[in-house]
JSON list of C-alpha atoms in Angstrom, two decimals:
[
{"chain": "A", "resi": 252, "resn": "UNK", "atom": "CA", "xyz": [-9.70, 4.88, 10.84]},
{"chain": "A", "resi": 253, "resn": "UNK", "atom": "CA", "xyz": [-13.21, 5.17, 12.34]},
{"chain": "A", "resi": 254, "resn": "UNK", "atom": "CA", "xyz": [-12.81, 9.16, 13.11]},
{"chain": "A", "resi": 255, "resn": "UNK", "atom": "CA", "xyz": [-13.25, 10.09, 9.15]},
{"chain": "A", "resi": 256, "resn": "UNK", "atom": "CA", "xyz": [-16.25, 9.01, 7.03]},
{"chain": "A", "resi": 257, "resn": "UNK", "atom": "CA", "xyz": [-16.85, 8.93, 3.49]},
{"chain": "A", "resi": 258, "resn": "UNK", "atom": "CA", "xyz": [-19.56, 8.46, 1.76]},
{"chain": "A", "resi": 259, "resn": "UNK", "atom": "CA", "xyz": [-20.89, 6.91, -0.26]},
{"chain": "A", "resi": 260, "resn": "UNK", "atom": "CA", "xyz": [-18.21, 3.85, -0.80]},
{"chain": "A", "resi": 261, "resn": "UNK", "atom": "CA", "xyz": [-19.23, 3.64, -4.28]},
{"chain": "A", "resi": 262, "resn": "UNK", "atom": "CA", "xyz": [-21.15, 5.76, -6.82]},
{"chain": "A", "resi": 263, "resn": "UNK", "atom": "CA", "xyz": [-21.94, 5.51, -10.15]},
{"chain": "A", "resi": 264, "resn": "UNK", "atom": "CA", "xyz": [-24.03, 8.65, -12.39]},
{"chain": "A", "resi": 265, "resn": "UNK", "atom": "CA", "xyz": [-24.90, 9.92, -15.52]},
{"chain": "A", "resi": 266, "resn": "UNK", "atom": "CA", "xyz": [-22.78, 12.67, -17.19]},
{"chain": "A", "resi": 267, "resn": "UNK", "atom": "CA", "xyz": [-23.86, 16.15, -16.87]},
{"chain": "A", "resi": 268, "resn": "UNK", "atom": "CA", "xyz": [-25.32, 15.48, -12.90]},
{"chain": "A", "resi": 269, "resn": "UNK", "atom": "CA", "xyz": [-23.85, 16.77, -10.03]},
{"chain": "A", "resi": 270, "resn": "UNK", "atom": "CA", "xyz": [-22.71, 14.78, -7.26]},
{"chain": "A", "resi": 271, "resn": "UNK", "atom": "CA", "xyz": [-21.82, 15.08, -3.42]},
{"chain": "A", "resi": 272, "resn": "UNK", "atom": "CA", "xyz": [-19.57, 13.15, -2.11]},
{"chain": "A", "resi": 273, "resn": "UNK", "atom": "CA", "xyz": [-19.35, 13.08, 1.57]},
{"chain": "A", "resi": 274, "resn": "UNK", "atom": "CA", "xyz": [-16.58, 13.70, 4.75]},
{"chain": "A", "resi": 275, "resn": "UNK", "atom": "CA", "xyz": [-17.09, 13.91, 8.04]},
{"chain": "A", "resi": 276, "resn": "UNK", "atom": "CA", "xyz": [-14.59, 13.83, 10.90]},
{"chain": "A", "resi": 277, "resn": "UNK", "atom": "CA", "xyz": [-15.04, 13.03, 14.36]},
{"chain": "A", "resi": 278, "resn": "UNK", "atom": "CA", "xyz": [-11.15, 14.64, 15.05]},
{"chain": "A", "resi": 279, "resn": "UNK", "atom": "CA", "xyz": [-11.77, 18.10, 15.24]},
{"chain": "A", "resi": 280, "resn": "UNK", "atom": "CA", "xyz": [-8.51, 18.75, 12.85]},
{"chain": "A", "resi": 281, "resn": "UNK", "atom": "CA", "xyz": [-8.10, 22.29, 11.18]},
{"chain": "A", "resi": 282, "resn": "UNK", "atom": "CA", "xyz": [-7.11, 20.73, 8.01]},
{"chain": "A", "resi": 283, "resn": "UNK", "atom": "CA", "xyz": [-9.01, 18.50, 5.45]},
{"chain": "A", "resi": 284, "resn": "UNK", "atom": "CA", "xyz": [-8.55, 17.63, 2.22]},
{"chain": "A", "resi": 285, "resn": "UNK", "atom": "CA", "xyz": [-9.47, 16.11, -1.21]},
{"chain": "A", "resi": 286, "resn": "UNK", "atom": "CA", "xyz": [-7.64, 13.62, -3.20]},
{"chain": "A", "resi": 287, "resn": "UNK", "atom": "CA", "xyz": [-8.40, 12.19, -6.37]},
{"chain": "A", "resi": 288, "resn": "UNK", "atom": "CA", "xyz": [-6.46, 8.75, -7.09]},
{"chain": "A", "resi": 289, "resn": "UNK", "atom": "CA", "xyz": [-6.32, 7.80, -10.62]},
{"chain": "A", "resi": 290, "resn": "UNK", "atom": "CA", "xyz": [-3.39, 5.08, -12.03]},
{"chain": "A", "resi": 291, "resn": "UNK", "atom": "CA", "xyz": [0.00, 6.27, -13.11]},
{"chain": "A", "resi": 292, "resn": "UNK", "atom": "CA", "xyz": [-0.54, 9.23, -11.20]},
{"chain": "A", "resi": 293, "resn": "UNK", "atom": "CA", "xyz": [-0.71, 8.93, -7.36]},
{"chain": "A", "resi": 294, "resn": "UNK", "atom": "CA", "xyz": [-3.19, 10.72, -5.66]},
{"chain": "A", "resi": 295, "resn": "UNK", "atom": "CA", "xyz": [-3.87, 14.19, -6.56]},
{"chain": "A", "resi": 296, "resn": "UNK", "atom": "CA", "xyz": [-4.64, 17.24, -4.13]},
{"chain": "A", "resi": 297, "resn": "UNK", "atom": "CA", "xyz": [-8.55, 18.55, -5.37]},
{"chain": "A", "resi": 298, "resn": "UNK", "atom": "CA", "xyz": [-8.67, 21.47, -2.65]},
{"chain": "A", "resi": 299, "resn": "UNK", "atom": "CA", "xyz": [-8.29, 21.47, 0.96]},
{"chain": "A", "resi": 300, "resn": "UNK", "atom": "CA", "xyz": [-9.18, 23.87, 3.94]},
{"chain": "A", "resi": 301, "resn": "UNK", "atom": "CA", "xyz": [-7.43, 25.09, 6.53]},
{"chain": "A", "resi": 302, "resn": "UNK", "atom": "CA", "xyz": [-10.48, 25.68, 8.98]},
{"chain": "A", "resi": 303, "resn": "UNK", "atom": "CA", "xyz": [-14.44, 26.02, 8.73]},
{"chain": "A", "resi": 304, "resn": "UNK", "atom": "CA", "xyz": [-14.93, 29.00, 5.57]},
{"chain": "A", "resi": 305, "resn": "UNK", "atom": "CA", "xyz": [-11.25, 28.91, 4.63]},
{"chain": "A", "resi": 306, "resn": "UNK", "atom": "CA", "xyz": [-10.96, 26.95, 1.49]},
{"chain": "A", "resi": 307, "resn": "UNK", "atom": "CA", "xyz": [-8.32, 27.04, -1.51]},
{"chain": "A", "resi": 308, "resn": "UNK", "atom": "CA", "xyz": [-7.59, 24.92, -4.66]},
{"chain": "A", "resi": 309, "resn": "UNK", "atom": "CA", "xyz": [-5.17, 22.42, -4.85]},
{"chain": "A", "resi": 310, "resn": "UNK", "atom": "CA", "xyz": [-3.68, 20.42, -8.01]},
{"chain": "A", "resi": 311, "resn": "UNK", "atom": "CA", "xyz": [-6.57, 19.70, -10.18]},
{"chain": "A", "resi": 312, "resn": "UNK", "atom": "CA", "xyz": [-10.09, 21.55, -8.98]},
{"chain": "A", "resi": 313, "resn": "UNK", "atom": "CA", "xyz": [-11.47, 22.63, -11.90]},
{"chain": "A", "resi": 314, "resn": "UNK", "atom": "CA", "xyz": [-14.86, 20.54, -12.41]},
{"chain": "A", "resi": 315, "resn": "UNK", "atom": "CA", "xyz": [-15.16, 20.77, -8.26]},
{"chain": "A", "resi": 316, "resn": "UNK", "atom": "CA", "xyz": [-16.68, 22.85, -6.16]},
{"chain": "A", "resi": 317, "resn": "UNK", "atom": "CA", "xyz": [-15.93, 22.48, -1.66]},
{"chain": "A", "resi": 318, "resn": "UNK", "atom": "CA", "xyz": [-17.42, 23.95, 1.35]},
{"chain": "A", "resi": 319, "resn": "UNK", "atom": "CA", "xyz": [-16.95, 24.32, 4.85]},
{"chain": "A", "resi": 320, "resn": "UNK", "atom": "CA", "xyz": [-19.37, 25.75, 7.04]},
{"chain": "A", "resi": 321, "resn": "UNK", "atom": "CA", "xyz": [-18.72, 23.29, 10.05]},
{"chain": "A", "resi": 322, "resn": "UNK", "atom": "CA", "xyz": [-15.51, 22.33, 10.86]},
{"chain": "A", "resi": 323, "resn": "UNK", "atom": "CA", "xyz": [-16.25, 18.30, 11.12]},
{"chain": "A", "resi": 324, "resn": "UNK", "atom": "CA", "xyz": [-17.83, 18.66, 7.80]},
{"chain": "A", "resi": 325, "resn": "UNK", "atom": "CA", "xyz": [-16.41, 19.06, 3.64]},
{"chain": "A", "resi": 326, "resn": "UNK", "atom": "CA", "xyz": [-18.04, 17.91, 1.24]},
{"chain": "A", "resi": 327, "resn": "UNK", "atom": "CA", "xyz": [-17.23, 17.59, -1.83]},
{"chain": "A", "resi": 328, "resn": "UNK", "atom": "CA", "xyz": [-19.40, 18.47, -5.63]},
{"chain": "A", "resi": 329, "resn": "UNK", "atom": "CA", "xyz": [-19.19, 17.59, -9.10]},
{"chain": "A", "resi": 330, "resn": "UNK", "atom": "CA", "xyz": [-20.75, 20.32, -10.40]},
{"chain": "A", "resi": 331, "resn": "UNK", "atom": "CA", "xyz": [-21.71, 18.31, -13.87]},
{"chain": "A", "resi": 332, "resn": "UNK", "atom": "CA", "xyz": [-19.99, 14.91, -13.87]},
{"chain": "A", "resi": 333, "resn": "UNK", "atom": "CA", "xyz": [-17.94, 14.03, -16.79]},
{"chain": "A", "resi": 334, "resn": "UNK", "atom": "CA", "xyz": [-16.51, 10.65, -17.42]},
{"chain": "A", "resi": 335, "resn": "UNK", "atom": "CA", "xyz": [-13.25, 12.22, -17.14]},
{"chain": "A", "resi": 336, "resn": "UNK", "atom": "CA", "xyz": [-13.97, 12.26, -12.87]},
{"chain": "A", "resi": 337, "resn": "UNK", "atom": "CA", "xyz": [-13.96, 8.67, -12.73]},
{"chain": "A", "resi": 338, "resn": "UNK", "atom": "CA", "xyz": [-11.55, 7.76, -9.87]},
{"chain": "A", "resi": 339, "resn": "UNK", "atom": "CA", "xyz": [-11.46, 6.96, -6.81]},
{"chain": "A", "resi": 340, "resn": "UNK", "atom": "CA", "xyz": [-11.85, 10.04, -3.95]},
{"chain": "A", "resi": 341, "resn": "UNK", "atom": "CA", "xyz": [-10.18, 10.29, -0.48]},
{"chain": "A", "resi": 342, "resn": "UNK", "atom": "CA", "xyz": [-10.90, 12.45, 2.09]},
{"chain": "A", "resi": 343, "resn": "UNK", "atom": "CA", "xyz": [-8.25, 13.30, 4.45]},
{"chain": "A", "resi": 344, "resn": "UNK", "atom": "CA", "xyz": [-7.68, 15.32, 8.07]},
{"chain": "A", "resi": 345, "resn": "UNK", "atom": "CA", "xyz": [-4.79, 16.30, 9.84]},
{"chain": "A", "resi": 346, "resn": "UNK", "atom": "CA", "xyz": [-4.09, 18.13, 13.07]},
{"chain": "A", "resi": 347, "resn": "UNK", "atom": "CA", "xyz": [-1.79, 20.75, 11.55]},
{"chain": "A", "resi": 348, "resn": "UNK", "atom": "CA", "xyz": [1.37, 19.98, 12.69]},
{"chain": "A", "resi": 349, "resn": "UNK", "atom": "CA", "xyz": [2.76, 18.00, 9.66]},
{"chain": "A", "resi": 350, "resn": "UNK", "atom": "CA", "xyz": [4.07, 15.22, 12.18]},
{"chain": "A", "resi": 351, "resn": "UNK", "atom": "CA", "xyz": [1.01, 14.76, 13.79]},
{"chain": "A", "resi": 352, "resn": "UNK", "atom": "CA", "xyz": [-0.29, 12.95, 10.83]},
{"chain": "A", "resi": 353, "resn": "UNK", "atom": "CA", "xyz": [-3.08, 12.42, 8.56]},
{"chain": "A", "resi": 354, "resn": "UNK", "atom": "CA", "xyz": [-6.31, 10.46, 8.94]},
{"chain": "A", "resi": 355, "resn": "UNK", "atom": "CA", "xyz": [-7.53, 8.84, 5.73]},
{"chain": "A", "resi": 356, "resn": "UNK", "atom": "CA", "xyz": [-10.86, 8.08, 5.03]},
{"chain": "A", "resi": 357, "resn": "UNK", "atom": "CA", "xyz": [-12.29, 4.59, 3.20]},
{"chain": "A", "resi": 358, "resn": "UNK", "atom": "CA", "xyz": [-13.13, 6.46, -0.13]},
{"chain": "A", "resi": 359, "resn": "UNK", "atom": "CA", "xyz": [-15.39, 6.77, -2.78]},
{"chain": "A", "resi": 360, "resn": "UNK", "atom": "CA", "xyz": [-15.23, 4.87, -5.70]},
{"chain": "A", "resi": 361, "resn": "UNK", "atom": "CA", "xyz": [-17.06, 7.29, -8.55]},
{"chain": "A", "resi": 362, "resn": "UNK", "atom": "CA", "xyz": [-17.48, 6.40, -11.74]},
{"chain": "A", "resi": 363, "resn": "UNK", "atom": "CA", "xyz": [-19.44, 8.63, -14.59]},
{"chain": "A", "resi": 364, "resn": "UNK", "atom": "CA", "xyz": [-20.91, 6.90, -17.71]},
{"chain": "B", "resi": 240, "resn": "UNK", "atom": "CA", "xyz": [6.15, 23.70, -6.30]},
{"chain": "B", "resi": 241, "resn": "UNK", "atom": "CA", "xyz": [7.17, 20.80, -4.49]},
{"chain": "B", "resi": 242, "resn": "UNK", "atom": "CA", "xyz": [7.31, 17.19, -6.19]},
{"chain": "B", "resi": 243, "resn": "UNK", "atom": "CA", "xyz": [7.62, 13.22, -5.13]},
{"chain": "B", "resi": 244, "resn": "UNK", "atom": "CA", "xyz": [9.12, 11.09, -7.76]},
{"chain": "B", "resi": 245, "resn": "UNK", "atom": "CA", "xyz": [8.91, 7.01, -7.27]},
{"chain": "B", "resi": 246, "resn": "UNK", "atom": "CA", "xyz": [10.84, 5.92, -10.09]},
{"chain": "B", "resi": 247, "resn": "UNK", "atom": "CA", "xyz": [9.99, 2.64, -9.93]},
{"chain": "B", "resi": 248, "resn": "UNK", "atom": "CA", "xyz": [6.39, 1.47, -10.78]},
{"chain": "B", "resi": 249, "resn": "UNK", "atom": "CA", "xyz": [6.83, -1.85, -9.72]},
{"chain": "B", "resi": 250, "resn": "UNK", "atom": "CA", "xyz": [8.64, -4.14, -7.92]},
{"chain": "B", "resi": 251, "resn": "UNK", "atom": "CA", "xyz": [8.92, -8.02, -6.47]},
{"chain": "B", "resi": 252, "resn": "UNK", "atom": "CA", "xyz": [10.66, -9.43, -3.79]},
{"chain": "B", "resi": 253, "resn": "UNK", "atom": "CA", "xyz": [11.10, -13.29, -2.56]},
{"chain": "B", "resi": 254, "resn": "UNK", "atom": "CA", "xyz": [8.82, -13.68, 0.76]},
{"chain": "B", "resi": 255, "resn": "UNK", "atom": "CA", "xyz": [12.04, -12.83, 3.90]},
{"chain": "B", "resi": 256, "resn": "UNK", "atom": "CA", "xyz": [13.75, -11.50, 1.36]},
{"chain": "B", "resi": 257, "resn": "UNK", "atom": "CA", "xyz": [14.30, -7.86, 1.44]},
{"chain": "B", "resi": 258, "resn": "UNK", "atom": "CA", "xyz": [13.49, -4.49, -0.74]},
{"chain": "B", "resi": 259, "resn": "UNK", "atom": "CA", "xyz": [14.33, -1.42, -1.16]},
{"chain": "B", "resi": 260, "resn": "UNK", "atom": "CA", "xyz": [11.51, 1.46, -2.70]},
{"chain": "B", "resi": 261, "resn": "UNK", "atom": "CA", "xyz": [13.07, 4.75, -4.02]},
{"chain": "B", "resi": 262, "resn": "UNK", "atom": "CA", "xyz": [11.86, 7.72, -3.36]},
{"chain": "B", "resi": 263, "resn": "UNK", "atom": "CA", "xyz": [13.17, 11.50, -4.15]},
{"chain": "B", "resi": 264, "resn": "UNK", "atom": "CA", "xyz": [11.33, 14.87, -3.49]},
{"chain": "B", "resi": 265, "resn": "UNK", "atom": "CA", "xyz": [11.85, 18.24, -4.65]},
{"chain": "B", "resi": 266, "resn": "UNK", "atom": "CA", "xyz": [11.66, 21.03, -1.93]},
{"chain": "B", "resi": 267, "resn": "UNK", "atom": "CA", "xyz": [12.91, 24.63, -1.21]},
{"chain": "B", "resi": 268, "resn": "UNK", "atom": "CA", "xyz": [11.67, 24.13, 2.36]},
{"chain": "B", "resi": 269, "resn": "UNK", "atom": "CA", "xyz": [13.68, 23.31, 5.18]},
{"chain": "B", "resi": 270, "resn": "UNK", "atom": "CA", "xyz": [11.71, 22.07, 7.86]},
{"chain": "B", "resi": 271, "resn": "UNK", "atom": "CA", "xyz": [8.99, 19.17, 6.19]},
{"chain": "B", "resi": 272, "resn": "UNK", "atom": "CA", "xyz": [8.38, 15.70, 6.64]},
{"chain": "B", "resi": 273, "resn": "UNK", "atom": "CA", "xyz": [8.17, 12.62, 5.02]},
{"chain": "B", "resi": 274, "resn": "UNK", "atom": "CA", "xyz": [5.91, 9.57, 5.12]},
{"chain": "B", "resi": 275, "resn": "UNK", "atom": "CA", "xyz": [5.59, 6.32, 3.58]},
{"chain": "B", "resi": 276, "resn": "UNK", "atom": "CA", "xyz": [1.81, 5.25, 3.28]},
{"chain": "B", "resi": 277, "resn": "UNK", "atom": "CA", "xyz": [0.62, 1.27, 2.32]},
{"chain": "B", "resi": 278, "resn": "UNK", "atom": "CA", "xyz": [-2.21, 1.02, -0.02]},
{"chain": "B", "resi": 279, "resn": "UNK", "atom": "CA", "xyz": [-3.84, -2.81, 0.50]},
{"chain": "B", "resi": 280, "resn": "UNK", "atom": "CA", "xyz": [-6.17, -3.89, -2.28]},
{"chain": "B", "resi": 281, "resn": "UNK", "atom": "CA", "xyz": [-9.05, -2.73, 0.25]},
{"chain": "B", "resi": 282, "resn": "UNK", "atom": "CA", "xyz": [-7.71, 0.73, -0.68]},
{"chain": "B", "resi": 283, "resn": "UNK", "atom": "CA", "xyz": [-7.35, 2.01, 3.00]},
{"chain": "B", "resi": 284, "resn": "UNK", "atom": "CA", "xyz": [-4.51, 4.62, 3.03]},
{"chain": "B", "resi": 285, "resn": "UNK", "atom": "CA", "xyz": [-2.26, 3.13, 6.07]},
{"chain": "B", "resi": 286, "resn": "UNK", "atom": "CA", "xyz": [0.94, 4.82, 7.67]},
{"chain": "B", "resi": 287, "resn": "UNK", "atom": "CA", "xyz": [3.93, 2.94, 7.57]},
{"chain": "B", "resi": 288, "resn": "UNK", "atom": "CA", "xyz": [6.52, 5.28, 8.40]},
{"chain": "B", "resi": 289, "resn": "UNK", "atom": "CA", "xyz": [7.44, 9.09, 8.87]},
{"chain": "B", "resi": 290, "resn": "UNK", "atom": "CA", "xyz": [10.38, 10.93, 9.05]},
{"chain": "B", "resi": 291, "resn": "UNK", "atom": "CA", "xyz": [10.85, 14.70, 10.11]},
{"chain": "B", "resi": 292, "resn": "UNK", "atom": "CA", "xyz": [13.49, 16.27, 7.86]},
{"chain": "B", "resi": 293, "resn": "UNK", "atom": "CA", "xyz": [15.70, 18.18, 10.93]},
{"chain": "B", "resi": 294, "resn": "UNK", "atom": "CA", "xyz": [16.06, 14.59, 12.55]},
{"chain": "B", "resi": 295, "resn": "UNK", "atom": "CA", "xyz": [19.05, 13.17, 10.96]},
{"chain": "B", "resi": 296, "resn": "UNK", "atom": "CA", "xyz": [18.54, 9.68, 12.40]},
{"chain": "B", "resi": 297, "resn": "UNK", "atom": "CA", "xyz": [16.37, 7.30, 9.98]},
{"chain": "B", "resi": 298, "resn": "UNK", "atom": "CA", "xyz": [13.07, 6.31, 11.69]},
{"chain": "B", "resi": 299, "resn": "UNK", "atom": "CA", "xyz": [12.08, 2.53, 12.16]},
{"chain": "B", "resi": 300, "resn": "UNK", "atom": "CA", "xyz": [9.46, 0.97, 12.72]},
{"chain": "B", "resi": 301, "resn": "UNK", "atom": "CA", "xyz": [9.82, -2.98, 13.16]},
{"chain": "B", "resi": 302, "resn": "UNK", "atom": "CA", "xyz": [10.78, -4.49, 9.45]},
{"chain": "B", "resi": 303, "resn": "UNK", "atom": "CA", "xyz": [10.58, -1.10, 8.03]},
{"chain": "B", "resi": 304, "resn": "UNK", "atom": "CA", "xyz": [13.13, 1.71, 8.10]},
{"chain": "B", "resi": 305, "resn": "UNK", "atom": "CA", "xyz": [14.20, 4.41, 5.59]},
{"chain": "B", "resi": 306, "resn": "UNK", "atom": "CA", "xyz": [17.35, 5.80, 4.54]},
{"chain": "B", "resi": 307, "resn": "UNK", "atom": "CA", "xyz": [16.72, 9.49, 4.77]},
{"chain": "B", "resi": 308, "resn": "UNK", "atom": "CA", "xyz": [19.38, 11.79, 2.67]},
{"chain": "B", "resi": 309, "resn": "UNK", "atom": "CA", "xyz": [18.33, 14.93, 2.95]},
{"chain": "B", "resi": 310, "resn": "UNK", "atom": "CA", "xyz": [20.97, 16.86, 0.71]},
{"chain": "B", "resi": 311, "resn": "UNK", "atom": "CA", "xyz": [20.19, 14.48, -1.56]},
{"chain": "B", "resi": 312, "resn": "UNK", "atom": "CA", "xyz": [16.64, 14.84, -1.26]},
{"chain": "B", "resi": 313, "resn": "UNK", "atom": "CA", "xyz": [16.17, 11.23, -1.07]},
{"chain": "B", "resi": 314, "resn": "UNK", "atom": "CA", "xyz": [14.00, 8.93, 1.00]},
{"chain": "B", "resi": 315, "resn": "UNK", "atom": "CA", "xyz": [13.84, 4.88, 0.15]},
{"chain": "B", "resi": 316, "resn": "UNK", "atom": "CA", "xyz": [12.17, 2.70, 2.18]},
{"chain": "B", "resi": 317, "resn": "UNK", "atom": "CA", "xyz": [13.31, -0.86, 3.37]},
{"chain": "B", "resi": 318, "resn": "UNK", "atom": "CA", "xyz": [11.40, -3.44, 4.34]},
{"chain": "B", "resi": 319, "resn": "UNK", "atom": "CA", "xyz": [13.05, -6.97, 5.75]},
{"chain": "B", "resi": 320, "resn": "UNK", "atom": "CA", "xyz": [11.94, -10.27, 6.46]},
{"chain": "B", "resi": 321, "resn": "UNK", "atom": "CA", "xyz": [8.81, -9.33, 3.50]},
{"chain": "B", "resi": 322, "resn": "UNK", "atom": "CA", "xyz": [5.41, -10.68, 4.56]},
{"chain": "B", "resi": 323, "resn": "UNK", "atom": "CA", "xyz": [2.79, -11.66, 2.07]},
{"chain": "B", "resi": 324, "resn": "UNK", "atom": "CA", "xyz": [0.99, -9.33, 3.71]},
{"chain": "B", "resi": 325, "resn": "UNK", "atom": "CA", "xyz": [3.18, -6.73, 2.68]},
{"chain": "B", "resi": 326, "resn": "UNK", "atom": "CA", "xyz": [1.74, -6.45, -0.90]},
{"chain": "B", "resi": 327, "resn": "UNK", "atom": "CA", "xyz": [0.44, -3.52, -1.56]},
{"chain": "B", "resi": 328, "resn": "UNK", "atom": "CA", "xyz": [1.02, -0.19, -3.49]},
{"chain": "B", "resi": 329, "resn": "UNK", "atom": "CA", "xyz": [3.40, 2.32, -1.45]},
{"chain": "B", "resi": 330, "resn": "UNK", "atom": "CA", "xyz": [3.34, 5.94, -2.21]},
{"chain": "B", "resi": 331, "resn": "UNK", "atom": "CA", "xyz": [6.15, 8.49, -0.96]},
{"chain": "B", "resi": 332, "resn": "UNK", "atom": "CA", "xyz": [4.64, 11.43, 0.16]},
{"chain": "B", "resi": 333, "resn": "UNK", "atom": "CA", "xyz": [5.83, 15.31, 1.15]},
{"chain": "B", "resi": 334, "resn": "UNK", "atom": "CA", "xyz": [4.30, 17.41, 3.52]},
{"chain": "B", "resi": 335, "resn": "UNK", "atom": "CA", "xyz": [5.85, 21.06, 4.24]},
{"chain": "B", "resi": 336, "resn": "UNK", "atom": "CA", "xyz": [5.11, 24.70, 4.67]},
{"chain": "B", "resi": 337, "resn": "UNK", "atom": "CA", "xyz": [1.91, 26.34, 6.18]},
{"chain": "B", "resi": 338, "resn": "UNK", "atom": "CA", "xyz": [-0.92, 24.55, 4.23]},
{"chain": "B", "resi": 339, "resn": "UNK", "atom": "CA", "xyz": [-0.01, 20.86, 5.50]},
{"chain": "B", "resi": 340, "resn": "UNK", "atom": "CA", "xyz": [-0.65, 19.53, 1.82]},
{"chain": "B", "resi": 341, "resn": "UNK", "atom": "CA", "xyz": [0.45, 16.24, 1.35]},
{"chain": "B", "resi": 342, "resn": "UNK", "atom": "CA", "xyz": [2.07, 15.53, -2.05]},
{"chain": "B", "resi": 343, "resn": "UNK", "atom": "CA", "xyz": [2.19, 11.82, -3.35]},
{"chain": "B", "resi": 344, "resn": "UNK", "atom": "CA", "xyz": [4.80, 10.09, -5.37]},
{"chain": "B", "resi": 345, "resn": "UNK", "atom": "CA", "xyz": [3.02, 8.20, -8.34]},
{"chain": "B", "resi": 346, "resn": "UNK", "atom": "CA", "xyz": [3.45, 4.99, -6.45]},
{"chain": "B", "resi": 347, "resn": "UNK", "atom": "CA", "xyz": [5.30, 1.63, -6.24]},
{"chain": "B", "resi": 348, "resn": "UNK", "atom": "CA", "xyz": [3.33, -1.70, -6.42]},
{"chain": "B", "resi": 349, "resn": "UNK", "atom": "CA", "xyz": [5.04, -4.27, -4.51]},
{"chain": "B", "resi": 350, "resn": "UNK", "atom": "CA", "xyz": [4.79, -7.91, -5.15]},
{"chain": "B", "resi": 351, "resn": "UNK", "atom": "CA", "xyz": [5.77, -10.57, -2.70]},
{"chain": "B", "resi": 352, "resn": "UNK", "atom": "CA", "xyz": [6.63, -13.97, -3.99]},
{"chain": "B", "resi": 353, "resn": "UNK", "atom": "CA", "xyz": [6.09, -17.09, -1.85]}
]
């Protein structure tokens, strides 16, 4: 869907950097969040935010840091990359109404070696 | 904490044949939804279907429908007629309460069979 951007589409780094991974949404939805997707387990909830400044963990943060100091905008760190953060990252929106729907974006492809 | 189980890792299906993917949630919510997303090999996360738990009536849309069983906590997708095209990896997926999360089933990779 061409209102939600990641980037980059693929990434590869050294353990111990950190790394941004981008999101940017041309929506204008409250709600965004971070998903890892790994096999055998789905896709996992990193942290979300409900609005610009309000952000809270979800499923498996720890290792990730978020911000949100424009509402289009939430990126996404790796504080120091282990090889254990090799998956594949989505960045999602939604309007906030739970039927309204999510926007997905394209992902990023990490891998750590 | 609210869960998604897809019991069934994979599955196959003979091309306009049809299939059924399982799906069961966990919830002490009473007002959620439910959605059925396609995963492609290009990885895109695409909506297939959605169903809001106070409807009672199973949502369609064209080949696909569900079978929504809400004391059960139960939501399987059906897809007829099965496309090629409809290979993919489906996930299940919960969305309730104030926060909007989304919670994903593990996933079920589909196979179709010419």
């Amino acid at each position: 869907d061409a209102g939600i951007t990641q980037s980059p589409r693929y990434k590869i780094t050294e353990t111990g950097r950190q790394v941004t991974l981008m999101c940017h949404q041309t929506w204008s939805h409250s709600y965004m969040f971070w998903y890892r997707q790994d096999l055998g387990h789905g896709l996992r909830l990193i942290y979300y935010s409900a609005a610009a400044d309000i952000t809270d963990k979800g499923e498996v943060p720890d290792g990730y840091v978020v911000s949100r100091s424009k509402t289009e905008n939430f990126p996404l760190t790796l504080e120091s990359a282990t090889r254990s953060q090799t998956s594949v990252y989505f960045c999602a929106s939604s309007v906030g109404t739970g039927m309204g729907g999510y926007t997905f974006g394209s992902g990023t492809r990490l891998t750590v070696v | 904490a609210q869960t998604v189980t897809q019991s069934q890792p994979e599955m196959s299906v003979q091309e306009a044949e049809t299939v059924t993917l399982s799906c069961t949630y966990d919830t002490s919510e009473s007002d959620y939804y439910l959605f059925w997303y396609k995963q492609p090999p290009s990885r895109q996360m695409i909506l297939v279907i959605r169903q809001e738990a106070y409807k009672q009536q199973n949502a369609t849309e064209n080949r696909f429908s569900v079978n929504f069983q809400k004391a059960a906590k139960s939501f399987s997708l059906k897809i007829s007629d099965s496309q090629l095209g409809d290979a993919a990896m489906y996930f299940c997926a919960y969305s309730g309460g104030s926060n909007y999360k989304l919670t994903f089933g593990k996933g079920t990779l589909l196979t179709v069979n010419p």
